Each structure stands twice: as structure tokens, then as C-alpha cells.
Amino acid sequence: MTPSPTLDAVVVGAGPNGLAAAVTLARAGLRVRVLERHAGLGGGLSSAPLTLPGFVHDVGSAIHPLGFASPAFREWPLHAFGLEWVWPDAPYAHVMPDGTGVVVERDLERTAEGFGRDGWAWRALFEPLVMNWENLLDDVLRPLPRLPRHPLTLARFGVRGVPPAALTARLLRTPEARAAWAGLAAHANLPLSTPGTGAAALVLGTLAHAVGWPFPRGGAQSLTDALAAYLHFLGGEIETGVEVRSMRDVPPARAVLVDSSPGVLLDLLGDRVSPSYRAWTHRYRYGPGLLKLDYALSGPVPWRDPALARAGTLHLGGTLEDIARAEASVARGVAPERPYVLAAQHTLFDPTRAPAGHHTFWAYAHTPPGTPDTYADSIEAQIERAAPGFRDLVLARGTTNARQLEAFSPVYRGGDVNGGRGDLWGLLARPLPSATPYRTPAPGVYLCSSSTPPGGGIHGMSGCWAARAALSDVFGKR
């Protein structure tokens, strides 16, 4: 590669955080280049024909409430670069053991009425946060510890979010409301007895009622393509097929931002890393992995309860107690017989993703290390119980295990899609305790992946905050 002294910043990795970092720098008037080892962009925010020609599947994330609600993405004119959002009729639904569906509506009042005697408790959990959802995200999607900008809203969030989700669930009495809460909390990829798991439920539930759970039309790749197009519009450059194994592979620039795992960062920096930083980074913990299934179907999923066809996202796992047992089993290193399954049915609302009359289906379950691909049968059995005849519609099935996911993107160490364990300590020390955890021992080098605050999810804020740190430290801009 020909050295270019004209660059202000180089971003290694074109995942959503890398692209968000590059856009943030380019918006400040800097000359930015992004280097990506794959031929395509996006990392976990990409799409591909993983089963049959004509079927568009999301390689990683599939539903994007945080992507729509992200303070950065809301500010940027991504719609002008082709991004179009799709809203399912209902944000999500939970499947009970008998196959009946608990549909959570965008309308909070309507959802509360559906929970009967638990309606007041559901409203009490979410209404104050729904009314102030922008203020809430402004505080939770930023580095910790920082003084909150909206202390009252954050205090309301903390009272319910810091305790374990299983403890907060005691506010609810009906099996349906408790299961709907547990399905949200299980997104954290932790036992429901873990402090802080209530926070995941509160954020996702708040967004369900405040903005819905939309996804990009045409596939997750559409959001990546819009970010890349906006970056090009701002004058930024992107090079694909570039392998960066050390800092010698990076063209000269005043700042370098790395959208990858802390381990990859150590390899890049070599002996420029202090012993204490290396020790902290080696102690950084990851959560369990997953086994993901992508289906090409000859028709829509035949749910026992037709109401489930109204939701874009499905939680299959039974009662709160069932989900708690399953996630605790994963944490112990034992794959549960009946896993908690997170699923998405895009083509009911976006027919561009499959040939006419056909459908896609996306599903995954959390898994302990070393879980074989044959565990896909247990995941599929959960779907079949809720939708008898599902297997008869399968034209093709693609499987992605934790090892393959990490090989595709090293930030997903062990298949952990959150880029690191999401408990309270994992959020406060990500990847180490620091007011500015994006900085590294090498001046001008920053970590900007989901292994930095605010953590996992498609929101780009890890990249934005890392870029802002570089703007302040290196370029004297705020």
C-alpha cells in the first residue's frame, strides 16, 4: 500500500462502529480512510444469500430498535442515502408453552390493557421512560461513569434496571406479563439472576413502545450501505480486502481507530502496550456464544396462534421460569433441552427479501462453548412446537456457530454478539475501568468496537464516542 501523509485518521474495520467513527471524524472536516479485510462492508450489520439465491438473510443482527433510535443515526441524513425503515404491525410477541402468543403492541396503553391485572405494573415500569426515551438513550448510550444529563430519568431507570430481572419480575403476577418481561431480559445473554439484566429489558421494552422495533428494508446491509454512502459524500475513503496485521499495515495518519476486539488491538500494538493495559485486557470477559439458523421457506410460518404473524420479532422459550432455567443452564456450560430462541420474520413485512410467495426466517439460541451444530435440532423443535408443520416448509437451512461467527468478526469472541459480558462490571470496565476507555497506551490509537461503552447493539455510539475522544485529544476539536 502506498503511504499517504494526507490522511488525518484511519479506521480499521467497517462494522457499524467503525463506519460511525469514520462519519463522525469526516463530519468534523477530517480526511478519513476505512480499511476492511472483507470484500463487503458491515460485519455483523450485513446481509447475504445464506441459503438459496434470491433469499436475503441478515448475517448478524436482524431487528434494529437501537439503530433507529441511535442519537447519531437519528441526526445523520441516512434516509437521503437510501435507508428506509420497515415497522411490523407489532414490535414483538412472546410464545407461551401452549403456543398462544403474547403480543406486545407499540401502544403502551393497549399493551397494558392486554395484561389485565398486570397492566398497572407494566405501565409503571415503562411509562416514565417511554415519555422521556430520548433523554434515557442520551444517558445510557454514553461512557460510564459520567455525570448524567437527565438524572431523574436515569434514576427511574436505575431503580428497575440495576436489580436482576428475576427480582423486578416480582412486580408482575400473570404468567403472560412475566414471560414478556423475561423475553426482553434474556437479550442480555446472562442468567436472569444477574444484576443489571433488568436494564436490557427496560431499554428494549421502552423502545418497543416509544419507536417500535423496525428493521431496514432490503436487509441490514441497507443501513451499512447508507452509512458508507454518507461517508463517501463527506469525502471519506473505504478500502476493502485489506488485511491489517500490525500497525505497519496502516497508512500514516495522526489517529487510528480500531473496530475489533481488545485481543486484536493487542496484536496490532505489540510491544507498544503497557503491562498493566495488557493485563486488564486479558481479564476482559465475554458472554456465551450462539447458534444461528437462517431459513428459506416455501410459505409463512404456520403459527398455532395467528396473532404471532403480527410481530416482527418472536421470543420462544415459555414462561419466565423456563427462560430463567435455560439461560442459567447456558451459563453453567450445559445446552438446555428447550432453549430460549430469538426469532425474526422479515418477509411478512418486507417481501423484497425473498422470491414471490416465499419467506425467510432468522433464529438463534445462546449456547455454551463447544456446542455442536446438531443443537440446531433443539432450536428447530422449539419453533415446531409453536408452529406445527414448520419443517415441511423448509427449502434450505443455513447454520452459523460461535466459531464461525468469531472467524467472521473477531469482536465476537467465542460467538458473543455483545462484544463482551454485559453485566454491571462488564459495562463499567469495558475493556478496563477508565473515564475514557477508548484510549490505548499508544498515543493516537483508539479502540472503537462494541467492546467499549456503551456496548453491544447496533447504534454506532461506541464508534462515535471513540471518534470524539480522538477529535479532542489529537485534533483539539470538541
XYZ file of C-alpha atoms in Angstrom:
478
model
C 0.000 0.000 0.000
C 1.381 3.443 -0.909
C 1.810 5.645 2.206
C -0.395 8.702 2.213
C 0.650 11.508 4.543
C -2.507 13.388 3.624
C -4.710 11.305 5.961
C -5.876 12.634 9.305
C -7.376 9.341 10.547
C -7.576 5.682 9.634
C -10.329 3.379 10.883
C -9.585 -0.351 10.911
C -12.806 -2.292 10.410
C -16.004 -1.328 8.603
C -18.549 -2.625 11.079
C -21.265 -0.231 12.280
C -18.998 1.278 14.942
C -16.092 1.680 12.551
C -18.291 3.407 9.996
C -19.879 5.573 12.702
C -16.413 6.606 13.893
C -15.368 7.460 10.349
C -18.514 9.515 9.720
C -18.029 11.401 12.995
C -14.454 12.270 12.022
C -15.402 13.201 8.456
C -18.209 15.449 9.699
C -15.519 17.325 11.649
C -13.724 18.029 8.380
C -11.005 15.361 8.692
C -9.584 13.237 5.896
C -10.541 9.657 6.798
C -9.886 6.241 5.314
C -11.566 2.984 6.422
C -9.753 -0.340 5.925
C -11.824 -3.541 5.810
C -10.428 -7.061 5.350
C -13.634 -8.456 3.828
C -14.811 -7.721 0.312
C -18.053 -6.344 1.734
C -18.845 -3.866 4.486
C -20.824 -4.080 7.691
C -19.514 -7.029 9.693
C -22.470 -8.063 11.845
C -24.580 -5.435 10.074
C -24.658 -7.100 6.680
C -26.832 -9.339 4.528
C -26.144 -12.260 2.194
C -27.907 -15.138 0.381
C -27.060 -17.641 3.108
C -29.456 -20.349 1.894
C -30.676 -20.091 -1.709
C -30.374 -17.498 -4.490
C -32.970 -14.756 -4.114
C -33.285 -15.088 -0.324
C -31.726 -12.202 1.637
C -30.603 -13.109 5.168
C -29.035 -10.901 7.817
C -25.564 -12.192 8.678
C -25.724 -10.839 12.230
C -28.311 -8.541 13.765
C -31.798 -8.593 12.290
C -34.051 -6.159 14.194
C -32.823 -2.659 14.975
C -34.705 -0.579 17.540
C -31.400 0.913 18.718
C -30.364 1.527 15.128
C -33.444 3.623 14.515
C -33.283 5.354 17.912
C -29.495 5.931 17.992
C -28.723 9.592 18.724
C -26.116 9.577 15.932
C -28.150 7.786 13.288
C -31.171 9.988 14.016
C -29.055 13.098 13.479
C -27.435 11.958 10.218
C -29.402 12.161 6.915
C -29.188 8.434 6.195
C -32.599 8.452 4.504
C -31.032 10.577 1.768
C -28.669 7.677 1.053
C -31.308 5.010 0.570
C -32.165 3.902 4.114
C -35.825 3.040 4.556
C -37.253 1.565 7.755
C -39.950 -1.119 7.996
C -42.250 -1.328 11.023
C -44.009 -4.637 11.709
C -47.584 -4.379 12.948
C -46.360 -5.229 16.475
C -42.796 -4.878 17.823
C -42.531 -8.332 19.353
C -44.505 -11.274 20.627
C -43.794 -13.954 23.206
C -44.801 -17.574 22.681
C -46.257 -19.315 25.728
C -45.851 -23.079 26.311
C -49.255 -23.874 24.776
C -48.409 -21.927 21.609
C -50.535 -18.894 22.369
C -48.934 -15.552 21.707
C -48.495 -12.571 23.988
C -48.353 -9.670 21.544
C -46.674 -6.509 22.790
C -48.076 -3.518 20.938
C -46.365 -0.256 20.080
C -49.171 1.440 22.028
C -48.312 1.174 25.734
C -51.885 1.619 26.930
C -53.183 -1.096 24.631
C -50.453 -3.458 25.836
C -51.225 -2.702 29.474
C -54.910 -3.411 28.907
C -53.980 -6.767 27.391
C -52.103 -7.716 30.570
C -55.222 -7.324 32.691
C -54.381 -7.053 36.393
C -50.710 -6.601 35.488
C -51.490 -3.607 33.310
C -50.734 -1.084 36.056
C -47.348 -2.691 36.784
C -46.347 -2.810 33.107
C -47.365 0.820 32.769
C -45.422 1.765 35.912
C -42.294 0.053 34.571
C -42.312 1.714 31.177
C -44.461 4.847 31.041
C -41.970 7.287 32.665
C -39.215 6.008 30.389
C -41.329 6.000 27.237
C -42.245 9.631 27.872
C -38.526 10.504 28.127
C -36.954 7.924 25.833
C -34.622 10.349 24.062
C -33.246 11.571 27.398
C -32.834 7.973 28.543
C -30.797 6.976 25.479
C -28.754 10.148 25.791
C -27.507 8.866 29.157
C -27.341 5.088 28.706
C -25.624 5.218 25.303
C -22.580 7.071 26.581
C -19.420 6.205 28.546
C -19.678 5.339 32.215
C -19.054 6.756 34.698
C -20.153 10.205 33.523
C -22.454 12.702 35.195
C -25.930 12.109 33.761
C -27.524 14.826 31.702
C -31.000 13.722 32.786
C -30.582 12.476 36.370
C -34.281 11.990 37.155
C -34.901 9.793 34.119
C -31.701 7.843 34.761
C -32.635 7.352 38.419
C -36.010 5.902 37.407
C -34.204 3.614 35.013
C -31.647 2.543 37.609
C -34.205 1.623 40.270
C -35.642 -1.064 37.987
C -32.628 -1.747 35.780
C -29.838 -2.410 38.266
C -31.531 -5.300 40.123
C -31.682 -8.730 38.470
C -34.536 -9.097 36.004
C -35.851 -12.040 38.014
C -36.237 -9.763 41.052
C -38.031 -6.988 39.152
C -40.347 -9.628 37.684
C -41.924 -9.996 41.132
C -43.850 -6.810 40.363
C -45.760 -8.856 37.792
C -48.282 -11.563 38.657
C -49.640 -13.047 35.425
C -47.626 -15.665 33.519
C -48.038 -13.667 30.305
C -46.602 -10.386 31.610
C -43.779 -12.180 33.442
C -42.868 -14.110 30.295
C -42.918 -10.957 28.151
C -40.531 -9.302 30.628
C -38.246 -12.345 30.740
C -38.068 -12.482 26.951
C -36.748 -8.923 26.925
C -34.245 -9.521 29.716
C -32.836 -12.652 28.058
C -31.422 -10.477 25.252
C -28.637 -9.701 27.751
C -27.232 -13.223 27.270
C -26.914 -13.670 31.042
C -28.787 -15.576 33.766
C -31.846 -13.570 34.816
C -30.482 -13.631 38.370
C -27.582 -11.378 37.283
C -27.696 -7.759 38.490
C -28.236 -5.395 35.588
C -30.290 -7.749 33.409
C -33.334 -5.622 34.126
C -31.628 -2.801 32.223
C -31.761 -4.720 28.946
C -35.472 -5.369 29.448
C -36.164 -1.721 30.252
C -34.279 -0.322 27.250
C -35.768 -2.765 24.754
C -39.270 -2.517 26.213
C -39.113 1.270 26.255
C -38.096 1.340 22.607
C -40.860 -1.121 21.695
C -43.434 1.369 22.969
C -41.614 4.575 22.002
C -40.373 3.869 18.461
C -41.213 0.215 17.739
C -38.732 -2.451 16.642
C -38.114 -1.640 12.960
C -35.585 -3.030 10.512
C -34.082 -1.716 7.249
C -35.954 -2.545 4.064
C -33.980 -4.961 1.927
C -31.790 -6.247 4.752
C -29.437 -4.984 7.459
C -26.962 -4.254 4.671
C -29.111 -1.259 3.743
C -28.114 0.540 6.945
C -24.435 -0.206 6.329
C -24.705 0.957 2.721
C -26.321 4.219 3.824
C -23.519 4.853 6.339
C -20.891 4.111 3.684
C -22.598 6.355 1.132
C -22.812 9.192 3.655
C -19.123 8.759 4.453
C -18.243 8.969 0.755
C -20.401 12.096 0.470
C -18.361 13.655 3.273
C -15.143 12.855 1.421
C -14.178 9.709 3.322
C -12.487 6.728 1.680
C -13.131 2.994 2.082
C -10.764 0.217 1.007
C -11.859 -3.416 1.144
C -9.774 -6.582 1.005
C -7.092 -5.003 3.204
C -5.629 -7.236 5.934
C -4.210 -5.272 8.875
C -1.949 -7.488 10.992
C 0.195 -4.793 12.593
C 0.448 -1.028 12.699
C 2.902 -1.289 9.801
C -0.072 -2.154 7.592
C -1.781 1.141 8.463
C -1.007 4.175 6.292
C 0.429 7.227 8.086
C -2.232 9.185 9.957
C -2.500 11.257 13.105
C -5.173 8.984 14.616
C -6.017 5.290 14.216
C -9.295 3.788 15.447
C -9.750 0.013 15.676
C -13.195 -1.561 15.361
C -12.292 -5.035 16.612
C -11.705 -6.999 19.794
C -9.283 -5.958 22.569
C -7.230 -9.040 21.671
C -6.817 -7.890 18.072
C -5.826 -4.464 19.366
C -3.055 -6.031 21.491
C -1.749 -7.895 18.458
C -1.706 -4.711 16.379
C 0.121 -2.676 19.009
C 2.638 -5.328 20.024
C 5.231 -4.004 22.488
C 3.631 -0.543 22.487
C 1.145 -1.871 25.084
C 1.958 -1.373 28.755
C 1.971 -4.453 31.020
C -0.945 -3.110 33.086
C -3.100 -2.468 29.988
C -2.265 -5.915 28.650
C -3.167 -7.499 31.997
C -6.507 -5.681 32.160
C -7.318 -6.630 28.599
C -6.527 -10.293 29.201
C -9.012 -10.224 32.096
C -11.788 -8.878 29.879
C -14.687 -11.320 29.952
C -17.090 -12.469 27.255
C -20.540 -13.995 27.490
C -21.756 -17.258 25.918
C -21.950 -17.695 22.177
C -24.845 -18.684 19.987
C -26.037 -20.970 17.247
C -27.864 -19.102 14.490
C -30.199 -20.546 11.876
C -31.336 -18.966 8.616
C -34.246 -20.487 6.743
C -35.589 -20.263 3.226
C -39.277 -21.188 3.444
C -41.913 -22.037 0.859
C -44.554 -20.162 2.859
C -45.167 -18.166 6.043
C -44.574 -19.775 9.420
C -47.753 -21.705 10.398
C -48.113 -20.441 13.974
C -50.636 -22.127 16.253
C -51.727 -18.632 17.216
C -52.275 -16.496 14.078
C -51.702 -13.348 16.164
C -47.971 -14.173 16.143
C -47.863 -13.199 12.463
C -48.352 -9.563 13.512
C -44.914 -9.350 15.163
C -41.537 -8.919 13.504
C -39.673 -10.438 16.457
C -40.574 -13.579 18.395
C -39.364 -14.877 21.741
C -39.796 -18.640 22.077
C -38.940 -20.024 25.466
C -42.056 -20.498 27.552
C -42.603 -18.969 30.967
C -40.268 -16.753 32.947
C -39.185 -19.805 34.909
C -38.483 -21.733 31.682
C -36.342 -18.917 30.289
C -34.510 -18.445 33.586
C -33.650 -22.156 33.671
C -32.468 -22.143 30.063
C -30.188 -19.110 30.444
C -28.807 -20.376 33.765
C -28.046 -23.700 32.089
C -26.101 -21.963 29.311
C -24.079 -20.078 31.940
C -23.210 -23.402 33.602
C -21.943 -24.730 30.286
C -24.890 -27.032 29.573
C -27.022 -26.576 26.453
C -30.686 -26.616 27.584
C -33.045 -29.131 26.017
C -35.571 -26.340 25.410
C -33.602 -23.163 24.683
C -34.714 -19.565 24.685
C -34.971 -18.754 20.980
C -34.950 -15.275 19.493
C -36.503 -15.188 16.018
C -37.431 -12.706 13.291
C -39.833 -12.972 10.361
C -38.930 -10.143 8.000
C -40.689 -11.140 4.800
C -44.181 -10.804 6.265
C -43.471 -7.056 6.224
C -40.687 -6.763 3.614
C -41.344 -9.043 0.637
C -38.205 -7.765 -1.137
C -36.141 -10.282 0.824
C -37.445 -13.444 -0.863
C -38.895 -14.637 -4.180
C -42.635 -14.075 -4.580
C -44.662 -16.284 -2.240
C -41.591 -17.373 -0.279
C -40.239 -16.297 3.090
C -37.151 -16.090 5.268
C -36.869 -16.891 8.964
C -33.994 -15.934 11.294
C -33.450 -17.583 14.682
C -30.748 -18.158 17.268
C -30.227 -19.505 20.765
C -27.493 -18.818 23.312
C -25.074 -21.729 23.618
C -22.146 -22.800 25.807
C -18.688 -23.138 24.216
C -18.289 -26.215 22.069
C -21.988 -26.735 21.354
C -22.219 -28.861 18.172
C -24.202 -27.827 15.109
C -26.604 -30.682 15.787
C -28.058 -28.464 18.533
C -29.915 -26.785 15.667
C -32.451 -29.592 16.013
C -33.313 -28.429 19.554
C -33.787 -24.869 18.325
C -35.936 -26.058 15.454
C -38.009 -28.197 17.822
C -38.913 -25.053 19.777
C -40.155 -23.475 16.570
C -42.048 -26.601 15.535
C -43.862 -26.782 18.881
C -45.205 -23.270 18.318
C -45.751 -23.787 14.580
C -46.591 -27.416 13.685
C -45.659 -28.068 10.081
C -42.794 -25.573 10.070
C -40.287 -28.222 8.989
C -42.393 -29.066 5.943
C -41.879 -25.528 4.625
C -38.085 -25.554 4.871
C -36.393 -25.321 1.487
C -32.932 -24.772 2.929
C -31.318 -24.082 6.311
C -28.061 -22.264 6.973
C -26.213 -22.689 10.267
C -23.715 -20.313 11.868
C -21.969 -21.451 15.040
C -19.934 -19.458 17.557
C -16.608 -20.464 15.996
C -17.703 -19.289 12.553
C -19.057 -16.041 13.938
C -15.752 -15.220 15.656
C -13.823 -16.087 12.479
C -16.059 -13.705 10.545
C -15.585 -10.863 13.045
C -13.057 -11.161 15.921
C -15.055 -8.698 18.041
C -17.495 -11.602 18.565
C -15.064 -13.550 20.738
C -16.467 -17.006 21.400
C -19.593 -16.038 19.473
C -20.599 -13.353 21.969
C -22.517 -10.879 19.787
C -22.393 -8.217 22.517
C -18.613 -7.863 22.247
C -18.186 -8.667 25.941
C -20.128 -9.692 29.010
C -22.927 -7.220 29.677
C -23.196 -7.408 33.469
C -22.613 -4.300 35.603
C -18.843 -4.792 35.853
C -18.672 -5.556 32.144
C -20.286 -2.189 31.434
C -18.185 -0.212 33.915
C -14.868 -1.788 32.871
C -15.193 -2.095 29.103
C -12.498 -3.160 28.367
C -10.983 -1.573 31.508
C -12.128 0.933 34.147
C -11.489 4.380 32.697
C -13.334 7.625 32.146
C -12.206 7.402 28.506
C -11.856 3.658 27.802
C -11.366 4.243 24.065
C -7.813 5.486 24.633
C -4.957 2.985 24.476
C -1.346 3.183 25.732
C -0.290 4.119 22.185
C -0.872 7.857 21.622
C -3.351 8.482 18.830
C -4.656 4.880 18.786
C -8.213 4.174 19.957
C -10.500 1.182 20.361
C -13.973 1.865 18.917
C -15.788 -1.501 18.888
C -18.685 -2.881 20.938
C -16.029 -3.898 23.491
C -16.152 -0.250 24.582
C -19.109 1.674 26.071
C -21.992 1.596 25.626
C -21.510 -1.992 24.472
C -23.411 -4.326 22.171
C -26.217 -3.406 19.839
C -26.446 -1.641 16.502
C -26.274 2.032 17.472
C -22.814 3.184 16.381
C -22.278 5.079 19.623
C -19.078 3.224 20.581
C -17.580 4.495 17.345
C -18.946 7.992 17.850
C -17.576 8.335 21.374
C -14.161 6.964 20.368
C -14.042 9.427 17.475
C -14.954 12.283 19.796
C -12.115 11.274 22.111
C -9.715 11.367 19.154
C -11.078 14.715 17.995
C -10.411 16.174 21.434
C -7.043 14.522 22.136
C -5.397 14.697 18.730
C -7.106 17.464 16.815
C -8.185 19.832 19.592
C -11.822 19.705 18.474
C -14.873 19.223 20.664
